[in-house]
mmCIF file with all atom_site columns, C-alpha atoms in Angstrom:
data_model
loop_
_atom_site.group_PDB
_atom_site.id
_atom_site.type_symbol
_atom_site.label_atom_id
_atom_site.label_alt_id
_atom_site.label_comp_id
_atom_site.label_asym_id
_atom_site.label_entity_id
_atom_site.label_seq_id
_atom_site.pdbx_PDB_ins_code
_atom_site.Cartn_x
_atom_site.Cartn_y
_atom_site.Cartn_z
_atom_site.occupancy
_atom_site.B_iso_or_equiv
_atom_site.pdbx_formal_charge
_atom_site.auth_seq_id
_atom_site.auth_comp_id
_atom_site.auth_asym_id
_atom_site.auth_atom_id
_atom_site.pdbx_PDB_model_num
ATOM 1   C CA . GLY A 1 1   ? -7.989  -5.131  3.133   1.00 65.00 ? 1430 GLY A CA 1
ATOM 2   C CA . ALA A 1 2   ? -7.498  -1.370  2.544   1.00 84.00 ? 1431 ALA A CA 1
ATOM 3   C CA . VAL A 1 3   ? -9.116  -1.208  -0.866  1.00 89.00 ? 1432 VAL A CA 1
ATOM 4   C CA . VAL A 1 4   ? -9.956  2.086   -2.523  1.00 93.00 ? 1433 VAL A CA 1
ATOM 5   C CA . SER A 1 5   ? -12.111 2.292   -5.625  1.00 95.00 ? 1434 SER A CA 1
ATOM 6   C CA . GLN A 1 6   ? -12.692 5.060   -8.109  1.00 96.00 ? 1435 GLN A CA 1
ATOM 7   C CA . HIS A 1 7   ? -15.511 5.570   -10.542 1.00 96.00 ? 1436 HIS A CA 1
ATOM 8   C CA . PRO A 1 8   ? -15.457 6.035   -13.431 1.00 95.00 ? 1437 PRO A CA 1
ATOM 9   C CA . SER A 1 9   ? -12.127 4.652   -14.596 1.00 94.00 ? 1438 SER A CA 1
ATOM 10  C CA . TRP A 1 10  ? -12.411 6.459   -17.922 1.00 94.00 ? 1439 TRP A CA 1
ATOM 11  C CA . VAL A 1 11  ? -14.442 9.491   -18.914 1.00 96.00 ? 1440 VAL A CA 1
ATOM 12  C CA . ILE A 1 12  ? -14.603 11.498  -22.115 1.00 96.00 ? 1441 ILE A CA 1
ATOM 13  C CA . CYS A 1 13  ? -16.571 14.716  -22.096 1.00 95.00 ? 1442 CYS A CA 1
ATOM 14  C CA . LYS A 1 14  ? -17.139 17.838  -24.144 1.00 96.00 ? 1443 LYS A CA 1
ATOM 15  C CA . SER A 1 15  ? -15.526 21.115  -23.217 1.00 96.00 ? 1444 SER A CA 1
ATOM 16  C CA . GLY A 1 16  ? -17.708 23.121  -20.846 1.00 96.00 ? 1445 GLY A CA 1
ATOM 17  C CA . THR A 1 17  ? -19.357 20.191  -19.136 1.00 96.00 ? 1446 THR A CA 1
ATOM 18  C CA . SER A 1 18  ? -18.816 19.057  -15.546 1.00 97.00 ? 1447 SER A CA 1
ATOM 19  C CA . VAL A 1 19  ? -17.492 15.665  -14.521 1.00 97.00 ? 1448 VAL A CA 1
ATOM 20  C CA . LYS A 1 20  ? -17.813 13.983  -11.136 1.00 97.00 ? 1449 LYS A CA 1
ATOM 21  C CA . ILE A 1 21  ? -15.305 11.380  -9.945  1.00 97.00 ? 1450 ILE A CA 1
ATOM 22  C CA . GLU A 1 22  ? -16.042 9.209   -6.928  1.00 97.00 ? 1451 GLU A CA 1
ATOM 23  C CA . CYS A 1 23  ? -13.511 7.779   -4.512  1.00 96.00 ? 1452 CYS A CA 1
ATOM 24  C CA . ARG A 1 24  ? -14.616 5.118   -2.054  1.00 95.00 ? 1453 ARG A CA 1
ATOM 25  C CA . SER A 1 25  ? -12.846 3.258   0.720   1.00 92.00 ? 1454 SER A CA 1
ATOM 26  C CA . LEU A 1 26  ? -14.382 -0.198  0.552   1.00 92.00 ? 1455 LEU A CA 1
ATOM 27  C CA . ASP A 1 27  ? -13.290 -1.889  3.749   1.00 88.00 ? 1456 ASP A CA 1
ATOM 28  C CA . PHE A 1 28  ? -12.270 0.890   6.089   1.00 88.00 ? 1457 PHE A CA 1
ATOM 29  C CA . GLN A 1 29  ? -13.398 4.310   7.194   1.00 88.00 ? 1458 GLN A CA 1
ATOM 30  C CA . ALA A 1 30  ? -11.331 7.150   5.803   1.00 87.00 ? 1459 ALA A CA 1
ATOM 31  C CA . THR A 1 31  ? -11.377 10.373  7.752   1.00 83.00 ? 1460 THR A CA 1
ATOM 32  C CA . THR A 1 32  ? -8.938  11.857  5.274   1.00 89.00 ? 1461 THR A CA 1
ATOM 33  C CA . MET A 1 33  ? -8.808  11.440  1.517   1.00 93.00 ? 1462 MET A CA 1
ATOM 34  C CA . PHE A 1 34  ? -6.414  13.014  -0.923  1.00 94.00 ? 1463 PHE A CA 1
ATOM 35  C CA . TRP A 1 35  ? -6.799  13.952  -4.581  1.00 96.00 ? 1464 TRP A CA 1
ATOM 36  C CA . TYR A 1 36  ? -3.830  13.874  -6.915  1.00 95.00 ? 1465 TYR A CA 1
ATOM 37  C CA . ARG A 1 37  ? -3.308  14.718  -10.555 1.00 95.00 ? 1466 ARG A CA 1
ATOM 38  C CA . GLN A 1 38  ? -0.753  12.973  -12.726 1.00 92.00 ? 1467 GLN A CA 1
ATOM 39  C CA . PHE A 1 39  ? 0.421   14.119  -16.137 1.00 88.00 ? 1468 PHE A CA 1
ATOM 40  C CA . PRO A 1 40  ? 1.950   11.598  -18.558 1.00 85.00 ? 1469 PRO A CA 1
ATOM 41  C CA . LYS A 1 41  ? 5.345   10.323  -17.468 1.00 82.00 ? 1470 LYS A CA 1
ATOM 42  C CA . GLN A 1 42  ? 5.311   12.545  -14.401 1.00 87.00 ? 1471 GLN A CA 1
ATOM 43  C CA . SER A 1 43  ? 4.916   12.134  -10.685 1.00 89.00 ? 1472 SER A CA 1
ATOM 44  C CA . LEU A 1 44  ? 1.775   12.755  -8.670  1.00 90.00 ? 1473 LEU A CA 1
ATOM 45  C CA . MET A 1 45  ? 0.810   16.290  -7.766  1.00 92.00 ? 1474 MET A CA 1
ATOM 46  C CA . LEU A 1 46  ? -1.333  16.745  -4.666  1.00 93.00 ? 1475 LEU A CA 1
ATOM 47  C CA . MET A 1 47  ? -4.384  18.831  -5.455  1.00 95.00 ? 1476 MET A CA 1
ATOM 48  C CA . ALA A 1 48  ? -6.258  18.817  -2.186  1.00 94.00 ? 1477 ALA A CA 1
ATOM 49  C CA . THR A 1 49  ? -6.836  17.116  1.132   1.00 92.00 ? 1478 THR A CA 1
ATOM 50  C CA . SER A 1 50  ? -10.370 16.172  1.981   1.00 89.00 ? 1479 SER A CA 1
ATOM 51  C CA . ASN A 1 51  ? -11.517 15.683  5.567   1.00 86.00 ? 1480 ASN A CA 1
ATOM 52  C CA . GLU A 1 52  ? -14.869 14.146  6.320   1.00 83.00 ? 1481 GLU A CA 1
ATOM 53  C CA . GLY A 1 53  ? -17.433 16.763  7.276   1.00 81.00 ? 1482 GLY A CA 1
ATOM 54  C CA . SER A 1 54  ? -15.263 19.780  6.613   1.00 84.00 ? 1483 SER A CA 1
ATOM 55  C CA . LYS A 1 55  ? -14.023 21.871  3.723   1.00 87.00 ? 1484 LYS A CA 1
ATOM 56  C CA . ALA A 1 56  ? -11.183 20.559  1.634   1.00 91.00 ? 1485 ALA A CA 1
ATOM 57  C CA . THR A 1 57  ? -7.735  22.097  1.849   1.00 92.00 ? 1486 THR A CA 1
ATOM 58  C CA . TYR A 1 58  ? -6.388  22.974  -1.581  1.00 95.00 ? 1487 TYR A CA 1
ATOM 59  C CA . GLU A 1 59  ? -2.749  23.163  -2.577  1.00 93.00 ? 1488 GLU A CA 1
ATOM 60  C CA . GLN A 1 60  ? -1.369  26.391  -3.921  1.00 92.00 ? 1489 GLN A CA 1
ATOM 61  C CA . GLY A 1 61  ? -2.311  26.970  -7.533  1.00 93.00 ? 1490 GLY A CA 1
ATOM 62  C CA . VAL A 1 62  ? -5.316  24.642  -7.519  1.00 94.00 ? 1491 VAL A CA 1
ATOM 63  C CA . GLU A 1 63  ? -8.579  26.439  -8.272  1.00 93.00 ? 1492 GLU A CA 1
ATOM 64  C CA . LYS A 1 64  ? -11.085 25.457  -5.616  1.00 92.00 ? 1493 LYS A CA 1
ATOM 65  C CA . ASP A 1 65  ? -14.014 26.705  -7.680  1.00 94.00 ? 1494 ASP A CA 1
ATOM 66  C CA . LYS A 1 66  ? -12.970 24.536  -10.581 1.00 96.00 ? 1495 LYS A CA 1
ATOM 67  C CA . PHE A 1 67  ? -12.168 21.379  -8.648  1.00 96.00 ? 1496 PHE A CA 1
ATOM 68  C CA . LEU A 1 68  ? -15.001 20.926  -6.159  1.00 95.00 ? 1497 LEU A CA 1
ATOM 69  C CA . ILE A 1 69  ? -14.377 18.353  -3.455  1.00 94.00 ? 1498 ILE A CA 1
ATOM 70  C CA . ASN A 1 70  ? -16.987 16.886  -1.165  1.00 90.00 ? 1499 ASN A CA 1
ATOM 71  C CA . HIS A 1 71  ? -16.273 14.372  1.590   1.00 88.00 ? 1500 HIS A CA 1
ATOM 72  C CA . ALA A 1 72  ? -19.770 13.709  2.877   1.00 81.00 ? 1501 ALA A CA 1
ATOM 73  C CA . SER A 1 73  ? -19.166 10.355  4.536   1.00 88.00 ? 1502 SER A CA 1
ATOM 74  C CA . LEU A 1 74  ? -16.337 8.316   5.981   1.00 89.00 ? 1503 LEU A CA 1
ATOM 75  C CA . THR A 1 75  ? -16.185 6.165   2.858   1.00 92.00 ? 1504 THR A CA 1
ATOM 76  C CA . LEU A 1 76  ? -16.848 8.580   0.003   1.00 93.00 ? 1505 LEU A CA 1
ATOM 77  C CA . SER A 1 77  ? -15.175 11.647  -1.427  1.00 94.00 ? 1506 SER A CA 1
ATOM 78  C CA . THR A 1 78  ? -16.052 13.205  -4.763  1.00 95.00 ? 1507 THR A CA 1
ATOM 79  C CA . LEU A 1 79  ? -14.106 15.472  -7.092  1.00 97.00 ? 1508 LEU A CA 1
ATOM 80  C CA . THR A 1 80  ? -16.119 17.496  -9.572  1.00 97.00 ? 1509 THR A CA 1
ATOM 81  C CA . VAL A 1 81  ? -14.284 19.143  -12.439 1.00 97.00 ? 1510 VAL A CA 1
ATOM 82  C CA . THR A 1 82  ? -16.516 22.048  -13.366 1.00 96.00 ? 1511 THR A CA 1
ATOM 83  C CA . SER A 1 83  ? -16.659 23.537  -16.844 1.00 96.00 ? 1512 SER A CA 1
ATOM 84  C CA . ALA A 1 84  ? -13.944 21.201  -18.005 1.00 96.00 ? 1513 ALA A CA 1
ATOM 85  C CA . HIS A 1 85  ? -11.502 22.290  -20.695 1.00 96.00 ? 1514 HIS A CA 1
ATOM 86  C CA . PRO A 1 86  ? -8.966  20.279  -22.701 1.00 95.00 ? 1515 PRO A CA 1
ATOM 87  C CA . GLU A 1 87  ? -6.167  21.353  -20.359 1.00 94.00 ? 1516 GLU A CA 1
ATOM 88  C CA . ASP A 1 88  ? -7.988  19.550  -17.536 1.00 95.00 ? 1517 ASP A CA 1
ATOM 89  C CA . SER A 1 89  ? -7.394  16.255  -19.319 1.00 95.00 ? 1518 SER A CA 1
ATOM 90  C CA . SER A 1 90  ? -5.290  14.170  -16.987 1.00 95.00 ? 1519 SER A CA 1
ATOM 91  C CA . PHE A 1 91  ? -5.132  11.105  -14.754 1.00 94.00 ? 1520 PHE A CA 1
ATOM 92  C CA . TYR A 1 92  ? -6.788  11.781  -11.406 1.00 96.00 ? 1521 TYR A CA 1
ATOM 93  C CA . ILE A 1 93  ? -5.947  9.528   -8.477  1.00 95.00 ? 1522 ILE A CA 1
ATOM 94  C CA . CYS A 1 94  ? -7.417  9.522   -5.000  1.00 95.00 ? 1523 CYS A CA 1
ATOM 95  C CA . SER A 1 95  ? -6.020  8.014   -1.836  1.00 94.00 ? 1524 SER A CA 1
ATOM 96  C CA . ALA A 1 96  ? -7.418  7.394   1.602   1.00 92.00 ? 1525 ALA A CA 1
ATOM 97  C CA . ARG A 1 97  ? -5.966  7.161   5.052   1.00 87.00 ? 1526 ARG A CA 1
ATOM 98  C CA . ASP A 1 98  ? -7.823  5.109   7.599   1.00 77.00 ? 1527 ASP A CA 1
ATOM 99  C CA . GLY A 1 99  ? -9.501  6.658   10.583  1.00 69.00 ? 1528 GLY A CA 1
ATOM 100 C CA . THR A 1 100 ? -7.315  4.932   13.136  1.00 70.00 ? 1529 THR A CA 1
ATOM 101 C CA . GLY A 1 101 ? -4.552  7.425   12.485  1.00 63.00 ? 1530 GLY A CA 1
ATOM 102 C CA . GLY A 1 102 ? -2.429  5.154   10.335  1.00 71.00 ? 1531 GLY A CA 1
ATOM 103 C CA . GLU A 1 103 ? 0.339   6.743   8.322   1.00 76.00 ? 1532 GLU A CA 1
ATOM 104 C CA . THR A 1 104 ? -0.282  4.835   5.106   1.00 84.00 ? 1533 THR A CA 1
ATOM 105 C CA . GLN A 1 105 ? -2.271  6.163   2.163   1.00 89.00 ? 1534 GLN A CA 1
ATOM 106 C CA . TYR A 1 106 ? -4.056  3.603   0.035   1.00 91.00 ? 1535 TYR A CA 1
ATOM 107 C CA . PHE A 1 107 ? -4.581  4.591   -3.568  1.00 93.00 ? 1536 PHE A CA 1
ATOM 108 C CA . GLY A 1 108 ? -7.454  4.119   -5.939  1.00 94.00 ? 1537 GLY A CA 1
ATOM 109 C CA . PRO A 1 109 ? -6.944  2.844   -9.499  1.00 93.00 ? 1538 PRO A CA 1
ATOM 110 C CA . GLY A 1 110 ? -7.248  6.316   -11.008 1.00 93.00 ? 1539 GLY A CA 1
ATOM 111 C CA . THR A 1 111 ? -9.628  8.033   -13.415 1.00 95.00 ? 1540 THR A CA 1
ATOM 112 C CA . ARG A 1 112 ? -8.494  9.122   -16.835 1.00 94.00 ? 1541 ARG A CA 1
ATOM 113 C CA . LEU A 1 113 ? -10.305 12.250  -18.001 1.00 96.00 ? 1542 LEU A CA 1
ATOM 114 C CA . LEU A 1 114 ? -10.248 13.380  -21.620 1.00 96.00 ? 1543 LEU A CA 1
ATOM 115 C CA . VAL A 1 115 ? -11.912 16.674  -22.433 1.00 96.00 ? 1544 VAL A CA 1
ATOM 116 C CA . LEU A 1 116 ? -12.607 17.225  -26.120 1.00 95.00 ? 1545 LEU A CA 1
ATOM 117 C CA . ALA B 2 1   ? 9.925   21.298  3.731   1.00 73.00 ? 1277 ALA B CA 1
ATOM 118 C CA . GLN B 2 2   ? 10.316  17.747  2.623   1.00 81.00 ? 1278 GLN B CA 1
ATOM 119 C CA . SER B 2 3   ? 11.706  16.614  -0.688  1.00 88.00 ? 1279 SER B CA 1
ATOM 120 C CA . VAL B 2 4   ? 12.453  13.331  -2.384  1.00 93.00 ? 1280 VAL B CA 1
ATOM 121 C CA . THR B 2 5   ? 14.979  12.691  -5.130  1.00 95.00 ? 1281 THR B CA 1
ATOM 122 C CA . GLN B 2 6   ? 14.960  9.539   -7.194  1.00 96.00 ? 1282 GLN B CA 1
ATOM 123 C CA . LEU B 2 7   ? 18.209  9.162   -9.098  1.00 93.00 ? 1283 LEU B CA 1
ATOM 124 C CA . GLY B 2 8   ? 17.591  7.855   -12.574 1.00 91.00 ? 1284 GLY B CA 1
ATOM 125 C CA . SER B 2 9   ? 14.257  8.357   -14.249 1.00 92.00 ? 1285 SER B CA 1
ATOM 126 C CA . HIS B 2 10  ? 14.837  5.118   -16.186 1.00 95.00 ? 1286 HIS B CA 1
ATOM 127 C CA . VAL B 2 11  ? 16.564  1.961   -15.045 1.00 97.00 ? 1287 VAL B CA 1
ATOM 128 C CA . SER B 2 12  ? 17.036  -1.054  -17.272 1.00 97.00 ? 1288 SER B CA 1
ATOM 129 C CA . VAL B 2 13  ? 18.078  -4.482  -16.001 1.00 97.00 ? 1289 VAL B CA 1
ATOM 130 C CA . SER B 2 14  ? 18.159  -7.972  -17.414 1.00 97.00 ? 1290 SER B CA 1
ATOM 131 C CA . GLU B 2 15  ? 15.778  -10.603 -16.130 1.00 97.00 ? 1291 GLU B CA 1
ATOM 132 C CA . GLY B 2 16  ? 17.358  -12.271 -13.108 1.00 97.00 ? 1292 GLY B CA 1
ATOM 133 C CA . ALA B 2 17  ? 19.668  -9.342  -12.365 1.00 97.00 ? 1293 ALA B CA 1
ATOM 134 C CA . LEU B 2 18  ? 19.726  -7.210  -9.236  1.00 97.00 ? 1294 LEU B CA 1
ATOM 135 C CA . VAL B 2 19  ? 17.302  -4.312  -9.113  1.00 98.00 ? 1295 VAL B CA 1
ATOM 136 C CA . LEU B 2 20  ? 18.467  -1.143  -7.346  1.00 98.00 ? 1296 LEU B CA 1
ATOM 137 C CA . LEU B 2 21  ? 16.287  1.964   -7.379  1.00 98.00 ? 1297 LEU B CA 1
ATOM 138 C CA . ARG B 2 22  ? 17.697  4.940   -5.523  1.00 97.00 ? 1298 ARG B CA 1
ATOM 139 C CA . CYS B 2 23  ? 15.837  7.346   -3.266  1.00 96.00 ? 1299 CYS B CA 1
ATOM 140 C CA . ASN B 2 24  ? 17.182  10.183  -1.149  1.00 95.00 ? 1300 ASN B CA 1
ATOM 141 C CA . TYR B 2 25  ? 15.035  12.368  1.028   1.00 93.00 ? 1301 TYR B CA 1
ATOM 142 C CA . SER B 2 26  ? 15.209  15.480  3.096   1.00 88.00 ? 1302 SER B CA 1
ATOM 143 C CA . SER B 2 27  ? 13.036  15.959  6.121   1.00 77.00 ? 1303 SER B CA 1
ATOM 144 C CA . SER B 2 28  ? 13.288  18.123  9.197   1.00 70.00 ? 1304 SER B CA 1
ATOM 145 C CA . VAL B 2 29  ? 11.661  15.480  11.367  1.00 70.00 ? 1305 VAL B CA 1
ATOM 146 C CA . PRO B 2 30  ? 11.962  11.692  11.557  1.00 72.00 ? 1306 PRO B CA 1
ATOM 147 C CA . PRO B 2 31  ? 10.184  10.603  8.427   1.00 81.00 ? 1307 PRO B CA 1
ATOM 148 C CA . TYR B 2 32  ? 7.913   7.870   7.291   1.00 89.00 ? 1308 TYR B CA 1
ATOM 149 C CA . LEU B 2 33  ? 9.149   6.509   3.976   1.00 92.00 ? 1309 LEU B CA 1
ATOM 150 C CA . PHE B 2 34  ? 7.281   4.590   1.339   1.00 93.00 ? 1310 PHE B CA 1
ATOM 151 C CA . TRP B 2 35  ? 7.809   2.849   -1.961  1.00 96.00 ? 1311 TRP B CA 1
ATOM 152 C CA . TYR B 2 36  ? 4.862   2.536   -4.323  1.00 96.00 ? 1312 TYR B CA 1
ATOM 153 C CA . VAL B 2 37  ? 4.617   0.786   -7.688  1.00 96.00 ? 1313 VAL B CA 1
ATOM 154 C CA . GLN B 2 38  ? 2.402   1.909   -10.548 1.00 93.00 ? 1314 GLN B CA 1
ATOM 155 C CA . TYR B 2 39  ? 1.519   -0.243  -13.525 1.00 91.00 ? 1315 TYR B CA 1
ATOM 156 C CA . PRO B 2 40  ? 0.263   1.451   -16.718 1.00 86.00 ? 1316 PRO B CA 1
ATOM 157 C CA . ASN B 2 41  ? -3.095  3.176   -16.343 1.00 81.00 ? 1317 ASN B CA 1
ATOM 158 C CA . GLN B 2 42  ? -3.419  2.068   -12.740 1.00 85.00 ? 1318 GLN B CA 1
ATOM 159 C CA . GLY B 2 43  ? -3.193  3.618   -9.308  1.00 87.00 ? 1319 GLY B CA 1
ATOM 160 C CA . LEU B 2 44  ? -0.352  3.152   -6.866  1.00 91.00 ? 1320 LEU B CA 1
ATOM 161 C CA . GLN B 2 45  ? 0.225   -0.028  -4.927  1.00 93.00 ? 1321 GLN B CA 1
ATOM 162 C CA . LEU B 2 46  ? 2.146   0.052   -1.662  1.00 92.00 ? 1322 LEU B CA 1
ATOM 163 C CA . LEU B 2 47  ? 5.334   -2.029  -1.851  1.00 95.00 ? 1323 LEU B CA 1
ATOM 164 C CA . LEU B 2 48  ? 6.721   -1.301  1.594   1.00 94.00 ? 1324 LEU B CA 1
ATOM 165 C CA . LYS B 2 49  ? 7.055   1.366   4.252   1.00 91.00 ? 1325 LYS B CA 1
ATOM 166 C CA . TYR B 2 50  ? 9.462   2.468   6.958   1.00 90.00 ? 1326 TYR B CA 1
ATOM 167 C CA . THR B 2 51  ? 7.974   3.797   10.166  1.00 83.00 ? 1327 THR B CA 1
ATOM 168 C CA . SER B 2 52  ? 10.960  3.927   12.553  1.00 77.00 ? 1328 SER B CA 1
ATOM 169 C CA . ALA B 2 53  ? 10.984  0.269   13.438  1.00 74.00 ? 1329 ALA B CA 1
ATOM 170 C CA . ALA B 2 54  ? 13.514  -1.992  11.709  1.00 83.00 ? 1330 ALA B CA 1
ATOM 171 C CA . THR B 2 55  ? 15.783  -0.185  9.264   1.00 88.00 ? 1331 THR B CA 1
ATOM 172 C CA . LEU B 2 56  ? 15.599  -3.043  6.754   1.00 94.00 ? 1332 LEU B CA 1
ATOM 173 C CA . VAL B 2 57  ? 12.073  -3.301  5.502   1.00 94.00 ? 1333 VAL B CA 1
ATOM 174 C CA . LYS B 2 58  ? 10.722  -6.207  3.508   1.00 95.00 ? 1334 LYS B CA 1
ATOM 175 C CA . GLY B 2 59  ? 7.831   -5.667  1.169   1.00 94.00 ? 1335 GLY B CA 1
ATOM 176 C CA . ILE B 2 60  ? 5.742   -7.528  -1.330  1.00 93.00 ? 1336 ILE B CA 1
ATOM 177 C CA . ASN B 2 61  ? 6.983   -9.242  -4.496  1.00 93.00 ? 1337 ASN B CA 1
ATOM 178 C CA . GLY B 2 62  ? 10.471  -9.825  -3.055  1.00 96.00 ? 1338 GLY B CA 1
ATOM 179 C CA . PHE B 2 63  ? 11.371  -6.146  -2.702  1.00 97.00 ? 1339 PHE B CA 1
ATOM 180 C CA . GLU B 2 64  ? 13.125  -4.666  0.289   1.00 97.00 ? 1340 GLU B CA 1
ATOM 181 C CA . ALA B 2 65  ? 14.543  -1.288  1.266   1.00 97.00 ? 1341 ALA B CA 1
ATOM 182 C CA . GLU B 2 66  ? 17.028  -0.103  3.841   1.00 94.00 ? 1342 GLU B CA 1
ATOM 183 C CA . PHE B 2 67  ? 16.664  3.142   5.744   1.00 92.00 ? 1343 PHE B CA 1
ATOM 184 C CA . LYS B 2 68  ? 20.049  4.820   6.219   1.00 92.00 ? 1344 LYS B CA 1
ATOM 185 C CA . LYS B 2 69  ? 19.718  7.959   8.274   1.00 88.00 ? 1345 LYS B CA 1
ATOM 186 C CA . SER B 2 70  ? 23.354  9.003   7.819   1.00 89.00 ? 1346 SER B CA 1
ATOM 187 C CA . GLU B 2 71  ? 22.909  8.938   4.046   1.00 92.00 ? 1347 GLU B CA 1
ATOM 188 C CA . THR B 2 72  ? 19.280  10.118  4.087   1.00 92.00 ? 1348 THR B CA 1
ATOM 189 C CA . SER B 2 73  ? 18.543  7.264   1.732   1.00 94.00 ? 1349 SER B CA 1
ATOM 190 C CA . PHE B 2 74  ? 15.889  4.622   1.302   1.00 95.00 ? 1350 PHE B CA 1
ATOM 191 C CA . HIS B 2 75  ? 16.973  2.596   -1.716  1.00 97.00 ? 1351 HIS B CA 1
ATOM 192 C CA . LEU B 2 76  ? 14.769  -0.188  -3.065  1.00 98.00 ? 1352 LEU B CA 1
ATOM 193 C CA . THR B 2 77  ? 16.296  -3.528  -4.040  1.00 98.00 ? 1353 THR B CA 1
ATOM 194 C CA . LYS B 2 78  ? 15.292  -6.913  -5.352  1.00 98.00 ? 1354 LYS B CA 1
ATOM 195 C CA . PRO B 2 79  ? 17.837  -9.707  -5.820  1.00 97.00 ? 1355 PRO B CA 1
ATOM 196 C CA . SER B 2 80  ? 16.440  -11.038 -9.077  1.00 97.00 ? 1356 SER B CA 1
ATOM 197 C CA . ALA B 2 81  ? 14.316  -9.056  -11.528 1.00 97.00 ? 1357 ALA B CA 1
ATOM 198 C CA . HIS B 2 82  ? 11.282  -10.588 -13.143 1.00 96.00 ? 1358 HIS B CA 1
ATOM 199 C CA . MET B 2 83  ? 9.581   -9.404  -16.301 1.00 96.00 ? 1359 MET B CA 1
ATOM 200 C CA . SER B 2 84  ? 6.483   -8.576  -14.254 1.00 95.00 ? 1360 SER B CA 1
ATOM 201 C CA . ASP B 2 85  ? 8.513   -6.045  -12.228 1.00 96.00 ? 1361 ASP B CA 1
ATOM 202 C CA . ALA B 2 86  ? 8.537   -3.642  -15.179 1.00 96.00 ? 1362 ALA B CA 1
ATOM 203 C CA . ALA B 2 87  ? 6.613   -0.601  -13.932 1.00 96.00 ? 1363 ALA B CA 1
ATOM 204 C CA . GLU B 2 88  ? 6.982   2.898   -12.536 1.00 95.00 ? 1364 GLU B CA 1
ATOM 205 C CA . TYR B 2 89  ? 8.267   3.129   -8.968  1.00 97.00 ? 1365 TYR B CA 1
ATOM 206 C CA . PHE B 2 90  ? 7.714   6.076   -6.651  1.00 96.00 ? 1366 PHE B CA 1
ATOM 207 C CA . CYS B 2 91  ? 9.488   6.864   -3.412  1.00 96.00 ? 1367 CYS B CA 1
ATOM 208 C CA . ALA B 2 92  ? 7.582   9.082   -0.989  1.00 93.00 ? 1368 ALA B CA 1
ATOM 209 C CA . VAL B 2 93  ? 8.139   10.697  2.396   1.00 91.00 ? 1369 VAL B CA 1
ATOM 210 C CA . SER B 2 94  ? 5.670   11.938  4.942   1.00 87.00 ? 1370 SER B CA 1
ATOM 211 C CA . ASP B 2 95  ? 5.970   13.726  8.241   1.00 74.00 ? 1371 ASP B CA 1
ATOM 212 C CA . ALA B 2 96  ? 3.751   13.487  11.266  1.00 64.00 ? 1372 ALA B CA 1
ATOM 213 C CA . GLY B 2 97  ? 1.074   15.320  9.334   1.00 62.00 ? 1373 GLY B CA 1
ATOM 214 C CA . ASN B 2 98  ? 1.020   12.440  6.900   1.00 70.00 ? 1374 ASN B CA 1
ATOM 215 C CA . MET B 2 99  ? 1.181   14.582  3.760   1.00 81.00 ? 1375 MET B CA 1
ATOM 216 C CA . LEU B 2 100 ? 3.006   12.555  1.145   1.00 88.00 ? 1376 LEU B CA 1
ATOM 217 C CA . THR B 2 101 ? 5.744   14.107  -0.961  1.00 89.00 ? 1377 THR B CA 1
ATOM 218 C CA . PHE B 2 102 ? 6.654   12.016  -3.994  1.00 92.00 ? 1378 PHE B CA 1
ATOM 219 C CA . GLY B 2 103 ? 9.844   11.672  -5.915  1.00 93.00 ? 1379 GLY B CA 1
ATOM 220 C CA . GLY B 2 104 ? 9.823   12.018  -9.675  1.00 93.00 ? 1380 GLY B CA 1
ATOM 221 C CA . GLY B 2 105 ? 9.506   8.307   -10.249 1.00 94.00 ? 1381 GLY B CA 1
ATOM 222 C CA . THR B 2 106 ? 11.767  5.687   -11.831 1.00 96.00 ? 1382 THR B CA 1
ATOM 223 C CA . ARG B 2 107 ? 10.652  3.579   -14.737 1.00 96.00 ? 1383 ARG B CA 1
ATOM 224 C CA . LEU B 2 108 ? 12.056  0.066   -14.423 1.00 97.00 ? 1384 LEU B CA 1
ATOM 225 C CA . MET B 2 109 ? 12.507  -1.880  -17.645 1.00 97.00 ? 1385 MET B CA 1
ATOM 226 C CA . VAL B 2 110 ? 13.356  -5.578  -17.549 1.00 97.00 ? 1386 VAL B CA 1
ATOM 227 C CA . LYS B 2 111 ? 15.028  -7.124  -20.574 1.00 96.00 ? 1387 LYS B CA 1
ATOM 228 C CA . PRO B 2 112 ? 14.568  -10.816 -21.350 1.00 94.00 ? 1388 PRO B CA 1
#
């Protein structure tokens, strides 16, 4: 149980294009999902918290117009990197917390983005 | 504000030896504590968690951790390392709001 998937696992795009990453909770309903960014050999940095049916809460320094988050259902949150640039290249990981108020976050397998 | 410190960004042990990965935290409220493992190019997998029940927590793959409030520590141990344990390990703390704060990570290397 408590499986989270991400799609795609790898994406390569040209500078200036937009990329959408999906995060799905497969066997539970997630009222809250989180988006993290991880640079090579570093820890995870929380980008934003996504609550179903409401606007995401962004961490300080994260551009909300660049990283668009939508949490339209209890099993799906999407992160769209708009007008991507090479500095946006990174490993993006989502996590989900189940709707029963559990304290555990379950993580997806991550999406590696390379912007050329 | 919460913070997590993992002492040693790299730990190397021989196969069959004891694994000890250190984690110290600071939190203004009773915390929830977690250990996650990350294999290359993958997401994080929950190893174990402390949620104010037993102070000695057993997790998957033979790992366990002990919550010591007086030392504000939550060190991860495994009696006998296996080659498949080589990975990156993250300690994390959350408060009642369930926002996770991660430590910097410790890369465990296992020598044959």
